[in-house]
mmCIF file with all atom_site columns, C-alpha atoms in Angstrom:
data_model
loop_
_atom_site.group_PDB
_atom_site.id
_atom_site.type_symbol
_atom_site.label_atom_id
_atom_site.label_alt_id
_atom_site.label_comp_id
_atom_site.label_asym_id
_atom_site.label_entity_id
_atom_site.label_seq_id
_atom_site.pdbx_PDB_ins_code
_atom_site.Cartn_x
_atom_site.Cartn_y
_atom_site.Cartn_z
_atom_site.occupancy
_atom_site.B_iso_or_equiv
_atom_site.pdbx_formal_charge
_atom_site.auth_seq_id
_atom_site.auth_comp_id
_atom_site.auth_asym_id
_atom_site.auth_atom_id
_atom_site.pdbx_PDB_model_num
ATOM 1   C CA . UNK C 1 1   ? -2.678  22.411 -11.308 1.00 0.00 ? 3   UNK C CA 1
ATOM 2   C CA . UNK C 1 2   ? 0.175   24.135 -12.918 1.00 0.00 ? 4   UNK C CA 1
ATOM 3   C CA . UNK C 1 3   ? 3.387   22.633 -12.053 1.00 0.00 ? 5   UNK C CA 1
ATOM 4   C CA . UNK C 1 4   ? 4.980   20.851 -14.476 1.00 0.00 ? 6   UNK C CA 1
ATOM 5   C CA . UNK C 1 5   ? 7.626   19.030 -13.516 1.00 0.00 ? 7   UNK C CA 1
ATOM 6   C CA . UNK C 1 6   ? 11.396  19.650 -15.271 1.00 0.00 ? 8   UNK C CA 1
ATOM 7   C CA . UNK C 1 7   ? 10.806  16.574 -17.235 1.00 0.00 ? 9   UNK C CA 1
ATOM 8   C CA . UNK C 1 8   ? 7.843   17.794 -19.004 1.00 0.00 ? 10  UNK C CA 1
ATOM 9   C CA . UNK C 1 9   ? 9.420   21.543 -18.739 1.00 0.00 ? 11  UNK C CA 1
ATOM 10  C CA . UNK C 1 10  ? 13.000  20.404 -20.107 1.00 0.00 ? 12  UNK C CA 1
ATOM 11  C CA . UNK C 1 11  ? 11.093  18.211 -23.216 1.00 0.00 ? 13  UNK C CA 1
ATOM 12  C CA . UNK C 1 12  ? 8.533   20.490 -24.351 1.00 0.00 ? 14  UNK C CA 1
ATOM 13  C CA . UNK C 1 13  ? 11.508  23.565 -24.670 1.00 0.00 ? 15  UNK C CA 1
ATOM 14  C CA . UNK C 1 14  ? 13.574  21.319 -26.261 1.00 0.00 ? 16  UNK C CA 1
ATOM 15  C CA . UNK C 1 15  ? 10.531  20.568 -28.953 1.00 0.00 ? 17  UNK C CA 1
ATOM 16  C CA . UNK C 1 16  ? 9.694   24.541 -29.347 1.00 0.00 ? 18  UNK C CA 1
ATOM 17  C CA . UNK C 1 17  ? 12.469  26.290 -28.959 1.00 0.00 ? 19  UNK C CA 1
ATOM 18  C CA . UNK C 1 18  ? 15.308  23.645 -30.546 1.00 0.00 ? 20  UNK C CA 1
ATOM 19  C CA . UNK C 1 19  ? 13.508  22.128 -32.785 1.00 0.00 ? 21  UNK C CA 1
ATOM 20  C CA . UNK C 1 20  ? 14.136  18.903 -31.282 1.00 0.00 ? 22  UNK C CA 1
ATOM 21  C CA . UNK C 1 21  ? 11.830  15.841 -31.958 1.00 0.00 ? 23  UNK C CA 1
ATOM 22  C CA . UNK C 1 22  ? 10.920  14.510 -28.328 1.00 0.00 ? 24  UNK C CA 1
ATOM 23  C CA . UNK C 1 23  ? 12.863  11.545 -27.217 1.00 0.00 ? 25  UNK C CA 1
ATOM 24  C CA . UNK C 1 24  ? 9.794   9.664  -26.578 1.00 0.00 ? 26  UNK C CA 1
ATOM 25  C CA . UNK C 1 25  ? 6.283   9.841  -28.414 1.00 0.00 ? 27  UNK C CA 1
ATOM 26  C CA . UNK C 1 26  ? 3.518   11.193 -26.223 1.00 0.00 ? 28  UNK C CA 1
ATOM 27  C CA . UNK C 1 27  ? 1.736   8.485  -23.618 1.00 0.00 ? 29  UNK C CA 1
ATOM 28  C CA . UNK C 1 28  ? -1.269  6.893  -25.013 1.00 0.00 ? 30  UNK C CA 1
ATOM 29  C CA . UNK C 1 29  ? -2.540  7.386  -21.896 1.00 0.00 ? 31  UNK C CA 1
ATOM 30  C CA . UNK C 1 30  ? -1.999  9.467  -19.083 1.00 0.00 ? 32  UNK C CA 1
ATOM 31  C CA . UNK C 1 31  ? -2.628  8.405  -15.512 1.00 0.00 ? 33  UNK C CA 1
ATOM 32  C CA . UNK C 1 32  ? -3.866  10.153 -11.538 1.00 0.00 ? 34  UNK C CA 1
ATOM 33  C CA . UNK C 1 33  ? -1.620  9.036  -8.583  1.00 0.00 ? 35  UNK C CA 1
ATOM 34  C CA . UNK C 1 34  ? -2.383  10.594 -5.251  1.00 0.00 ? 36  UNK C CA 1
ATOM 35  C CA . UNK C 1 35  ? -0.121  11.707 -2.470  1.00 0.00 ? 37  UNK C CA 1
ATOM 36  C CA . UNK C 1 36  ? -1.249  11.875 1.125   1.00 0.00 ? 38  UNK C CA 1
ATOM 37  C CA . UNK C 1 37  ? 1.697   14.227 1.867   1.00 0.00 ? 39  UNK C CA 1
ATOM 38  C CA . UNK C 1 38  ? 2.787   17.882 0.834   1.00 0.00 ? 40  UNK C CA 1
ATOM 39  C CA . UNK C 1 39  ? 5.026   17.383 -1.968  1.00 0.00 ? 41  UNK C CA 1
ATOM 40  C CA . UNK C 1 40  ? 5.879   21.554 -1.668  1.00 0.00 ? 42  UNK C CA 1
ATOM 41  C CA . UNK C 1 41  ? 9.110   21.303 0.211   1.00 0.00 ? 43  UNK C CA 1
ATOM 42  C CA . UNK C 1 42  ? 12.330  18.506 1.105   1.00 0.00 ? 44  UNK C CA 1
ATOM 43  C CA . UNK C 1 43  ? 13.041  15.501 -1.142  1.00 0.00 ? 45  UNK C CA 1
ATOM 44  C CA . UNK C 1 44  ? 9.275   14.943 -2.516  1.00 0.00 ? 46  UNK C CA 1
ATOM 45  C CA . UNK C 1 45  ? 9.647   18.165 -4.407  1.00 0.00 ? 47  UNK C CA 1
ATOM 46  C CA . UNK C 1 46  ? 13.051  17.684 -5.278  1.00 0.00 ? 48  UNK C CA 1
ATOM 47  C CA . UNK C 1 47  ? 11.723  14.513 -7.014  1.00 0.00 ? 49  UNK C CA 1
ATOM 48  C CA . UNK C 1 48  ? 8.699   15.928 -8.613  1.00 0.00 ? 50  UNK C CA 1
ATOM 49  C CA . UNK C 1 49  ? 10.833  18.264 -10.204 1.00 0.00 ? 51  UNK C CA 1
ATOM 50  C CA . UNK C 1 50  ? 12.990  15.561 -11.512 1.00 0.00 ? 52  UNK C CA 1
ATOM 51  C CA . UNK C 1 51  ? 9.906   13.630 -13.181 1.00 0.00 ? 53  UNK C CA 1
ATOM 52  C CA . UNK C 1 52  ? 9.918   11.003 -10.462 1.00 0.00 ? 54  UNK C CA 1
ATOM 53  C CA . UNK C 1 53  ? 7.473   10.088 -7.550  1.00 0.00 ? 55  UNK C CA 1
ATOM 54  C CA . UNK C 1 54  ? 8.035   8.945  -4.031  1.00 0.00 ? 56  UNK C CA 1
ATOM 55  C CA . UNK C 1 55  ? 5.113   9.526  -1.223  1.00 0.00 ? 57  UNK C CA 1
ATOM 56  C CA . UNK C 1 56  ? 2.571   8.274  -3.765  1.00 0.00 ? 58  UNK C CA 1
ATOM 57  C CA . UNK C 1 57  ? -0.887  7.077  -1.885  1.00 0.00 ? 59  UNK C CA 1
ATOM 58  C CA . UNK C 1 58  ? -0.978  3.434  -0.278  1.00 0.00 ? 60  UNK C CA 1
ATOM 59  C CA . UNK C 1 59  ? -3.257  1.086  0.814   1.00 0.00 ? 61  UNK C CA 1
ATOM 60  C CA . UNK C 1 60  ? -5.919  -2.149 0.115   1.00 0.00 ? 62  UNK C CA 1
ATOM 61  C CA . UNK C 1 61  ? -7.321  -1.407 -3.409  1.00 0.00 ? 63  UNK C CA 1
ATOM 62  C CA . UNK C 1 62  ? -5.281  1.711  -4.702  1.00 0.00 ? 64  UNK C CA 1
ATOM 63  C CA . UNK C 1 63  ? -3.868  2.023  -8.071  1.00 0.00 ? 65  UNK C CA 1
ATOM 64  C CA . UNK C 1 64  ? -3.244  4.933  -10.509 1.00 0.00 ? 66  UNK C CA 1
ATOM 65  C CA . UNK C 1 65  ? -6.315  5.254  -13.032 1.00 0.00 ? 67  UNK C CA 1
ATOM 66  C CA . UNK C 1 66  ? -6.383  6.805  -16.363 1.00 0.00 ? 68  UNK C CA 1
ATOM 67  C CA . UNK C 1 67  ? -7.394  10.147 -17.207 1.00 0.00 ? 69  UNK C CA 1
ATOM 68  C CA . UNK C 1 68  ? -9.048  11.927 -20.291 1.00 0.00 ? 70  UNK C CA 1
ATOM 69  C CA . UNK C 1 69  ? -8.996  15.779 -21.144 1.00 0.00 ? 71  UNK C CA 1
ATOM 70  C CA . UNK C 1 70  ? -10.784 17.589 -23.364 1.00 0.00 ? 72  UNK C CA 1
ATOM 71  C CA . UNK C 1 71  ? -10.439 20.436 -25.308 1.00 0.00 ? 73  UNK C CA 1
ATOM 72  C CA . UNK C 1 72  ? -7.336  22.441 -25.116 1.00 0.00 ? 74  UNK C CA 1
ATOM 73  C CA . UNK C 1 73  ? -8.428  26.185 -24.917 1.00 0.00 ? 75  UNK C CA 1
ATOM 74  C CA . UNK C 1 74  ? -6.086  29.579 -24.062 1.00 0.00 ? 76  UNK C CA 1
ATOM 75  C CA . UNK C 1 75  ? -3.838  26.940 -22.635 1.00 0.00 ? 77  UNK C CA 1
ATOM 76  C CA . UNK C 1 76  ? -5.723  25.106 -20.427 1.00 0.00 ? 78  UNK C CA 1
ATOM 77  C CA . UNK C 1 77  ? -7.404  21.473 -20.239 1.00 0.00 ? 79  UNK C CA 1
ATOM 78  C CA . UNK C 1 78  ? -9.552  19.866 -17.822 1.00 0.00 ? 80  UNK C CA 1
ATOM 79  C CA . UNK C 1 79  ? -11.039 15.974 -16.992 1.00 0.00 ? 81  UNK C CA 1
ATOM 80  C CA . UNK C 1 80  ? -13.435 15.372 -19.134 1.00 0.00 ? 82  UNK C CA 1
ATOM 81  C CA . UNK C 1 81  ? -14.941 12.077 -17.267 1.00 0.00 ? 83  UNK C CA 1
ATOM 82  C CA . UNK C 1 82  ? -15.186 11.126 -13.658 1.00 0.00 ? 84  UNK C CA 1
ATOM 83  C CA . UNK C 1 83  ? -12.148 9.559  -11.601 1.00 0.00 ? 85  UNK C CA 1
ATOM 84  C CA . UNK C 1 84  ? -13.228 7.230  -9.585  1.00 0.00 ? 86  UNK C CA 1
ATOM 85  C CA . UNK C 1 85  ? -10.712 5.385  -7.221  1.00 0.00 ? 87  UNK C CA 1
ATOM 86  C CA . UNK C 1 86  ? -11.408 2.030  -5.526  1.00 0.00 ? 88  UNK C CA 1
ATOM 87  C CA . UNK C 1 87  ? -13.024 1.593  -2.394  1.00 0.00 ? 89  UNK C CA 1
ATOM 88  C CA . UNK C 1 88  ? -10.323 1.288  0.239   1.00 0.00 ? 90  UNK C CA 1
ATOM 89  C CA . UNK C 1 89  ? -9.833  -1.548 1.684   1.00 0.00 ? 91  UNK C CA 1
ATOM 90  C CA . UNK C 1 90  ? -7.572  -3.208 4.397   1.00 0.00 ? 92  UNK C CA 1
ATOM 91  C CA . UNK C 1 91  ? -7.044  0.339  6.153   1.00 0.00 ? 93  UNK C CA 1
ATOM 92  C CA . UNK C 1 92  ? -6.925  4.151  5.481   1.00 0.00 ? 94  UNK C CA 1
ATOM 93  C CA . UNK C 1 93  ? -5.264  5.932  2.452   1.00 0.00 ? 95  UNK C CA 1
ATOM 94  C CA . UNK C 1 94  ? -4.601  8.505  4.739   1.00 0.00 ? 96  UNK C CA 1
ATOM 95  C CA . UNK C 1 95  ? -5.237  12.197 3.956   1.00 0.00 ? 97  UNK C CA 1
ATOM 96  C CA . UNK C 1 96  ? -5.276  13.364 0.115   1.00 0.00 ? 98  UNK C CA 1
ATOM 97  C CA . UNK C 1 97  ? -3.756  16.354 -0.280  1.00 0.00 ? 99  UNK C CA 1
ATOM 98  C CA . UNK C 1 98  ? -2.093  16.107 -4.022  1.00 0.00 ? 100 UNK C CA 1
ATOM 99  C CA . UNK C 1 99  ? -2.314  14.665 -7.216  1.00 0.00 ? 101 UNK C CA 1
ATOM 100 C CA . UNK C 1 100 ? 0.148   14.082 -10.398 1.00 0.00 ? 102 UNK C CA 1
ATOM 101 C CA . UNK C 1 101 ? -0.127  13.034 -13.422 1.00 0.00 ? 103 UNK C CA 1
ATOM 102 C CA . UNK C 1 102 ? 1.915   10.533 -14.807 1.00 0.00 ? 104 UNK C CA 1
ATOM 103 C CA . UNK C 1 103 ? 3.372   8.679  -18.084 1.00 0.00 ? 105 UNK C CA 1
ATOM 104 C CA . UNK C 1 104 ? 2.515   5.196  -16.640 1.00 0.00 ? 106 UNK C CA 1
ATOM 105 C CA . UNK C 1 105 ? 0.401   3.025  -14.354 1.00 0.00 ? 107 UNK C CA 1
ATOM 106 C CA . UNK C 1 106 ? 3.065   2.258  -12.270 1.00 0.00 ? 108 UNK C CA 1
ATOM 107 C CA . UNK C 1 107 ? 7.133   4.113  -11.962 1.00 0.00 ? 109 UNK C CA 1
ATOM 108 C CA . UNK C 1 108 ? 6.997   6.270  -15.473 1.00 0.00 ? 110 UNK C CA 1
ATOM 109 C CA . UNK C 1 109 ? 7.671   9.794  -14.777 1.00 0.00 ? 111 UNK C CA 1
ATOM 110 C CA . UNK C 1 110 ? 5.392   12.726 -13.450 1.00 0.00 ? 112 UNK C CA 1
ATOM 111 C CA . UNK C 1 111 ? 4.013   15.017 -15.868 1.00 0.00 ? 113 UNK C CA 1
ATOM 112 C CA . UNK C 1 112 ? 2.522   17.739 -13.918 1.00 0.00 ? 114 UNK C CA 1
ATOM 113 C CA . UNK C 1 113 ? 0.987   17.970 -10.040 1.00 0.00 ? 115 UNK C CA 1
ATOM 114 C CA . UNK C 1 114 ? 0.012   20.161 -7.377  1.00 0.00 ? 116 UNK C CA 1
ATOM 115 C CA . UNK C 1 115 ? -2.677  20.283 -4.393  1.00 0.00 ? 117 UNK C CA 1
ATOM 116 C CA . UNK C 1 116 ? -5.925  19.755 -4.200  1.00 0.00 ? 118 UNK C CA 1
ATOM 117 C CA . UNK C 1 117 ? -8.593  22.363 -3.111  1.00 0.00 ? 119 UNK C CA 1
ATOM 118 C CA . UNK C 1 118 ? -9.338  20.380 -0.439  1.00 0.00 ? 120 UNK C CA 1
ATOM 119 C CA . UNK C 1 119 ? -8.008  17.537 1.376   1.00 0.00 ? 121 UNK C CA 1
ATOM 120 C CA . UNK C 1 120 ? -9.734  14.665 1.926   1.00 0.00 ? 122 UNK C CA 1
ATOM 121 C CA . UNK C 1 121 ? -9.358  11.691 4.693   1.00 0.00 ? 123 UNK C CA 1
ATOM 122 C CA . UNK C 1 122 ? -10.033 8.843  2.944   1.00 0.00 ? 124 UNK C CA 1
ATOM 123 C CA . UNK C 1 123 ? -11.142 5.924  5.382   1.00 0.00 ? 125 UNK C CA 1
ATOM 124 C CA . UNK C 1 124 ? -11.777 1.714  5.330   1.00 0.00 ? 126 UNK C CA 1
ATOM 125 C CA . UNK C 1 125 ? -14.481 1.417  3.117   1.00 0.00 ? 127 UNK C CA 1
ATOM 126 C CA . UNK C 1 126 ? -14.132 5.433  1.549   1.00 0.00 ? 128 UNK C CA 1
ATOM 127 C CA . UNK C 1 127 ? -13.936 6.326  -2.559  1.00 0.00 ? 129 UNK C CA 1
ATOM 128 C CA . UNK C 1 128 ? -12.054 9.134  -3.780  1.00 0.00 ? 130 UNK C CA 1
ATOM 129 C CA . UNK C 1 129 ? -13.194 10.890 -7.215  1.00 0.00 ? 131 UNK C CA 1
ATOM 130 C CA . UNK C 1 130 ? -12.284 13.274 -9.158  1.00 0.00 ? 132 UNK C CA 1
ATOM 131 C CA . UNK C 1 131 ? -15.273 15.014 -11.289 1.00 0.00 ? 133 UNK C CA 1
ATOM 132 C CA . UNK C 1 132 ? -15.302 15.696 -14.837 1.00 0.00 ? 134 UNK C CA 1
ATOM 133 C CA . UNK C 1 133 ? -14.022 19.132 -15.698 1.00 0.00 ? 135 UNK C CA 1
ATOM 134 C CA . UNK C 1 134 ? -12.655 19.567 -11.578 1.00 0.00 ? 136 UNK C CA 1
ATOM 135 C CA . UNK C 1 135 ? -8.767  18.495 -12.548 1.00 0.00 ? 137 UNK C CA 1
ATOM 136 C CA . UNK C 1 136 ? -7.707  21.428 -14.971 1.00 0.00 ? 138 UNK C CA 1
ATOM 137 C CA . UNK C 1 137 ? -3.950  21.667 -16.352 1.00 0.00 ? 139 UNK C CA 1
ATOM 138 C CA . UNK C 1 138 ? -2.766  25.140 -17.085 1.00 0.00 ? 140 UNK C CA 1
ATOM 139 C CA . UNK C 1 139 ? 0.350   26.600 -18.798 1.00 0.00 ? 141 UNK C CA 1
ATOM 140 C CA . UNK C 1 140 ? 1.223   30.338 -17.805 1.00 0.00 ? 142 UNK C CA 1
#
């Protein structure tokens, strides 16, 4: 993924190029929320951009889980464990076709997002995961 959202994009100028301490200290941790709907067009973009989320994922069992990256290198940084979601439960998540990454386990703001490789239909009784090294953040 490599859309950061103007949040992140409208703090980390303001550090560089103004020499502006950020408003906030860095998250302690950083969390995955998935979207079963394109967030490329209409209001879910619109609120990406902003740093906010609407659309997120639904459904028995989901929640936002915590992410680790490893080593930062030519400005890029990947997972460096496995993801791995509840089992849904109580329905279907529907079809995951996106994924952000946010400041908090639940509202905060997003950080960065964009699509998948491939969806996925996640079912009753399904697991999503995301494998180490598979979710990779890059700056260009």
């Amino acid at each position: 993924m490599s859309a950061a959202s103007n949040y992140t994009e409208d703090r980390t100028l303001d550090f560089w190029l103004k020499a502006n301490s950020l408003s906030s200290a860095s998250p302690a941790t950083v969390y995955l929320a998935l979207f079963n709907s394109d967030p490329s067009t209409g209001s879910t973009l619109e609120n990406l951009e902003a740093g906010t989320l609407t659309d997120e994922c639904t459904g028995g069992a989901y929640a936002r889980l915590s992410a680790t990256f490893g080593t930062i290198t030519d400005g890029s940084v990947s997972t460096n464990a496995n993801v791995t979601f509840a089992t849904a439960t109580d329905g279907n998540w529907g079809t995951i076709t996106h994924v952000a990454i946010m400041d908090a386990v639940t509202a905060g703001n997003v950080l960065f997002y964009g699509a998948l490789d491939t969806a996925r239909e996640i079912l009753q009784d399904d697991t999503f995961q995301i494998t180490s090294g598979s979710l990779t953040v890059t700056l260009a």
